[in-house]
mmCIF file of C-alpha atoms in Angstrom:
data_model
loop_
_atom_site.group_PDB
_atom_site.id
_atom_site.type_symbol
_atom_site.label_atom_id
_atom_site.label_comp_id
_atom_site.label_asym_id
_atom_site.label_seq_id
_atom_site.Cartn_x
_atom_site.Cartn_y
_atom_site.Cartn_z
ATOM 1 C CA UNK A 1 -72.108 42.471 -30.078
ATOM 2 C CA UNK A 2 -73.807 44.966 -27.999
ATOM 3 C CA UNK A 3 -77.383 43.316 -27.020
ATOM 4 C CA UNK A 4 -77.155 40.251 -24.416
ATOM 5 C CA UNK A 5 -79.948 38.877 -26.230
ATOM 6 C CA UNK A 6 -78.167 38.583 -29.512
ATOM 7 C CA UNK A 7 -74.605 37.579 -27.744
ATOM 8 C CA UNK A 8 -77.168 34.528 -26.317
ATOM 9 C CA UNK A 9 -78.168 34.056 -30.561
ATOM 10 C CA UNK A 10 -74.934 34.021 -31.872
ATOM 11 C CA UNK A 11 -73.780 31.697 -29.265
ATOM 12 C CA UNK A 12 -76.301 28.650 -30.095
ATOM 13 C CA UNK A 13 -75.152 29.172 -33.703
ATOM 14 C CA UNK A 14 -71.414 28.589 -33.214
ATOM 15 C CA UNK A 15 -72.447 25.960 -31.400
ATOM 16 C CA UNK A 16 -74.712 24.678 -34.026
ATOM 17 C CA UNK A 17 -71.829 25.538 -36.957
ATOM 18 C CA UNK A 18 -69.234 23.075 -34.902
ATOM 19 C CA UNK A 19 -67.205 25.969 -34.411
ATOM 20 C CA UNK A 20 -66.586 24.869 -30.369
ATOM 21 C CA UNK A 21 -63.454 26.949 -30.530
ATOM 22 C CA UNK A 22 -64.771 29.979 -31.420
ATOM 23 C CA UNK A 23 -67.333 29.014 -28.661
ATOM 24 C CA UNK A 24 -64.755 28.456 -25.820
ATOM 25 C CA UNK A 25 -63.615 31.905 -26.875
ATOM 26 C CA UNK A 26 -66.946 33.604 -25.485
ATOM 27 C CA UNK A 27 -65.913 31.786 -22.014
ATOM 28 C CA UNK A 28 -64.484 34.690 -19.247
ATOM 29 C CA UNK A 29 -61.584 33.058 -17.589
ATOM 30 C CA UNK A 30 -63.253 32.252 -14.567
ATOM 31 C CA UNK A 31 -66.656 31.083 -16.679
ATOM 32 C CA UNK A 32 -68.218 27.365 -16.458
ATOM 33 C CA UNK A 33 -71.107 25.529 -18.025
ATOM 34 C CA UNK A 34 -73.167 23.644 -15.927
ATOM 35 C CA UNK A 35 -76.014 21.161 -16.700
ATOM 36 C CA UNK A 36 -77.222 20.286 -12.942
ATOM 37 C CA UNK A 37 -78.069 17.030 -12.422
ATOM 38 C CA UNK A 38 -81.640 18.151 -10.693
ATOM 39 C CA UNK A 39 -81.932 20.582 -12.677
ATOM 40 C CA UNK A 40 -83.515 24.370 -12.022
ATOM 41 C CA UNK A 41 -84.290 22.842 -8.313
ATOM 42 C CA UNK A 42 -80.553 22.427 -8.216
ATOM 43 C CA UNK A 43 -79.122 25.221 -5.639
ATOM 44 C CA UNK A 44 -75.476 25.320 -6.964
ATOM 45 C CA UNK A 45 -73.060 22.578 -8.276
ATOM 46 C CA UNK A 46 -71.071 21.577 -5.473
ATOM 47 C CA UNK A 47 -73.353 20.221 -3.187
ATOM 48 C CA UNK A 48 -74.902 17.617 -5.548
ATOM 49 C CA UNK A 49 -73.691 15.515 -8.620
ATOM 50 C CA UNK A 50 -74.107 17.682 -12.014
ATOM 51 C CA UNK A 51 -74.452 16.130 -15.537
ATOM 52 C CA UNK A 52 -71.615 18.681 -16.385
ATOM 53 C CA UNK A 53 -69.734 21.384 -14.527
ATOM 54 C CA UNK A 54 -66.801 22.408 -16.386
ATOM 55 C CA UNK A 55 -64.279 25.177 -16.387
ATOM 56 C CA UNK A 56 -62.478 26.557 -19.426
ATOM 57 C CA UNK A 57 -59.779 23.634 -18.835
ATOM 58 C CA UNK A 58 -62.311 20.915 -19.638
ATOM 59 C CA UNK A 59 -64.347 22.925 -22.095
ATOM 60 C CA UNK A 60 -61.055 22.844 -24.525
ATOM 61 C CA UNK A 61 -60.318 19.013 -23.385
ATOM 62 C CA UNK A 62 -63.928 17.974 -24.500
ATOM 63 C CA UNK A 63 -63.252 20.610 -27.711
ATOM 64 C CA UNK A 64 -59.808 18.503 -28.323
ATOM 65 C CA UNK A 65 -61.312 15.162 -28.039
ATOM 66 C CA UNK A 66 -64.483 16.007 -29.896
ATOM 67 C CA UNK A 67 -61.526 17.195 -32.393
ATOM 68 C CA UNK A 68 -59.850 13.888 -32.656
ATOM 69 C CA UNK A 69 -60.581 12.337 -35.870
ATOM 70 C CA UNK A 70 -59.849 8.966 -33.788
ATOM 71 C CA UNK A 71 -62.828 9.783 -31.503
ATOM 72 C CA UNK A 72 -64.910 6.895 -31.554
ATOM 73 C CA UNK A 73 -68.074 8.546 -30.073
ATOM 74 C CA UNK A 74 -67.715 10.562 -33.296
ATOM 75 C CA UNK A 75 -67.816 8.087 -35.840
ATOM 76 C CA UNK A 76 -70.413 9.266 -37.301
ATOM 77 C CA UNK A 77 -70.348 12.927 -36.303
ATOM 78 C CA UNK A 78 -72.693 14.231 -34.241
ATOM 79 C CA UNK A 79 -74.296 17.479 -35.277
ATOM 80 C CA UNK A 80 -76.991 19.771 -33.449
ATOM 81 C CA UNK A 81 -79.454 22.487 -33.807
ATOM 82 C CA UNK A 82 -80.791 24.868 -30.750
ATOM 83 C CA UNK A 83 -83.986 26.477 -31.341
ATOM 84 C CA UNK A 84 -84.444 29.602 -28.913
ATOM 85 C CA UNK A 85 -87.459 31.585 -27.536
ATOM 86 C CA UNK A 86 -86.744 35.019 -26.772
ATOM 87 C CA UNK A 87 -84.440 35.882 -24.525
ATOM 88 C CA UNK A 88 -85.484 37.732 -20.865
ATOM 89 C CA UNK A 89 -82.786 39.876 -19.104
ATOM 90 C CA UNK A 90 -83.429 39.377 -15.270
ATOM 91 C CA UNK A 91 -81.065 41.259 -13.326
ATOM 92 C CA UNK A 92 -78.871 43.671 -14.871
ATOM 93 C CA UNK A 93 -76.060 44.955 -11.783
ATOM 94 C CA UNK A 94 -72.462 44.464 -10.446
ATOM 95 C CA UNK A 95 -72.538 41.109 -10.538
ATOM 96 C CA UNK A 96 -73.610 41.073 -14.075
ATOM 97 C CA UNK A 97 -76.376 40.515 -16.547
ATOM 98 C CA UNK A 98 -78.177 37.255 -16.578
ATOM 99 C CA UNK A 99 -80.756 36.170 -19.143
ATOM 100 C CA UNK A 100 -83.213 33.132 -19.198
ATOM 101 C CA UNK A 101 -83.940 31.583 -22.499
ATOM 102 C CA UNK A 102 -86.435 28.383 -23.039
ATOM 103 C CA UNK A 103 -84.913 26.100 -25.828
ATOM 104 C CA UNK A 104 -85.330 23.110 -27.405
ATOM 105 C CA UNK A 105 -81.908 21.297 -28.327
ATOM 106 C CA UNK A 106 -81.563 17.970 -30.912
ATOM 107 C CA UNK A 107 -78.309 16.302 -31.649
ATOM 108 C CA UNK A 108 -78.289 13.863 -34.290
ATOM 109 C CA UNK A 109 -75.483 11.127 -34.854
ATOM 110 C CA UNK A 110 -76.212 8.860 -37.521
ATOM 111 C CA UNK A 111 -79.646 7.399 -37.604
ATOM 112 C CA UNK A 112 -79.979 8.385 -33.301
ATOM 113 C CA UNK A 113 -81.829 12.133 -32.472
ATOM 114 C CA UNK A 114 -82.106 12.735 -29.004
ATOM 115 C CA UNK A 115 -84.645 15.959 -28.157
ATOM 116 C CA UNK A 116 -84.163 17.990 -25.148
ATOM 117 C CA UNK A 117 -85.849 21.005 -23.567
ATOM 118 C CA UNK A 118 -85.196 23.408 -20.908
ATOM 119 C CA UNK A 119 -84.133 26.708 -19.604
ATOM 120 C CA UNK A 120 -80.411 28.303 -20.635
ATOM 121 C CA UNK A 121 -79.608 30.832 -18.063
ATOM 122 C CA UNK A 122 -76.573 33.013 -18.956
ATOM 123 C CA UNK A 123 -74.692 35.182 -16.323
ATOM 124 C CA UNK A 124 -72.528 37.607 -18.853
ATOM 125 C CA UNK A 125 -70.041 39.789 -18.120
ATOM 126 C CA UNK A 126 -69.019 43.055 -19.641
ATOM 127 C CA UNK A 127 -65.986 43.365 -21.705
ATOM 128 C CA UNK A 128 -64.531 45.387 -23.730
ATOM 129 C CA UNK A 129 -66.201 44.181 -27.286
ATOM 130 C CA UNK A 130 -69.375 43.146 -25.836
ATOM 131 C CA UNK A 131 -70.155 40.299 -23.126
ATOM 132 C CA UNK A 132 -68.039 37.293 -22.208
ATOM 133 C CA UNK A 133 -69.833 34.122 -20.057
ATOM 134 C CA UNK A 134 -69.214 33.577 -16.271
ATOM 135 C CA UNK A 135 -71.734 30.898 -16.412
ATOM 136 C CA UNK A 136 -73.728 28.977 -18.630
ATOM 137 C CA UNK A 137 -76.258 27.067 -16.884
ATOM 138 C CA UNK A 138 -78.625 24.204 -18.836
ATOM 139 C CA UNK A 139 -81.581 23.447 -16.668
ATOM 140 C CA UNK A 140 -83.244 20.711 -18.594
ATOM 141 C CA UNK A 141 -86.979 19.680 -18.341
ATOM 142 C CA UNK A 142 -87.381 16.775 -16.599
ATOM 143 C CA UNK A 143 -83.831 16.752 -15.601
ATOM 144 C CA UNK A 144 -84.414 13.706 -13.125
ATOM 145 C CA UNK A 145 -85.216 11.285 -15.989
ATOM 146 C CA UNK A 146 -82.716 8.685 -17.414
ATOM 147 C CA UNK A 147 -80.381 10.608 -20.736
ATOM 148 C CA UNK A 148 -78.837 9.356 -22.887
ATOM 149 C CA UNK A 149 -74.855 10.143 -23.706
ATOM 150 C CA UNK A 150 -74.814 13.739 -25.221
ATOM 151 C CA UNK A 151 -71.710 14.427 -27.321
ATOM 152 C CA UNK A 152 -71.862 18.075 -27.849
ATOM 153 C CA UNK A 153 -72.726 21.121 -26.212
ATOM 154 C CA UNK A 154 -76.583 21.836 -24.980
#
């Protein structure tokens, strides 16, 4: 996958298909997601509490347990859908090419939908069949407001 913009696409939709594997795979070794607790008024993740910051190493230990048929926060399964505005590449150099995307996310789990909004920002890296992620970052709209427990991956 050659345009950013489509890498972004095709991520949402493993994502969307379950296949979190297949989604881990898109991680560069040194890549995290990170849903900051404040927000796109969050500076970085260390020096305040996140919802999630997570290396590859507790990507695939979420992946496992979401895995585990004896999961209880999976019984039912949740499922999800990411709808996605355009994409907008804003800085294309050495350290990489990041994109902004506006979303709206809904995971469903029985009867329960919970509806969230925000900003993705990806920093992507170059490699050798297209991009890989350094960082995944989920600023949510109205991040500062009470959520409830979200299974899967925003």
């Amino acid at each position: 996958m050659t345009q950013a913009p489509d890498f972004v696409a095709h991520e949402a939709a493993l994502l969307d298909a379950g296949r979190f594997d297949d989604w881990l795979a898109l991680f560069a070794e040194d890549g995290h997601y990170w849903v900051p607790l404040q927000g796109a008024a969050q500076a970085d993740p260390l020096s305040h509490n996140s919802i999630a910051y997570e290396d590859r190493l507790l990507l695939q230990l979420r992946i496992e347990r979401l895995k585990n048929p004896r999961a209880h926060s999976q019984h039912p399964r949740s499922h999800c859908q990411h709808v996605l505005q355009r994409s907008v590449i804003e800085h294309d150099d050495e350290r990489g090419l990041a994109l902004s995307t506006p979303f709206i996310y809904v995971e469903a789990r029985g009867e329960d939908q919970v509806l969230l909004a925000g900003t993705c920002r990806h920093l992507l890296v170059r490699h050798a069949e297209g991009f890989l992620i350094r960082q995944k970052r989920i600023d949510l709209l109205n991040a500062g407001r009470a959520l409830p427990a979200i299974q899967l991956f925003i």
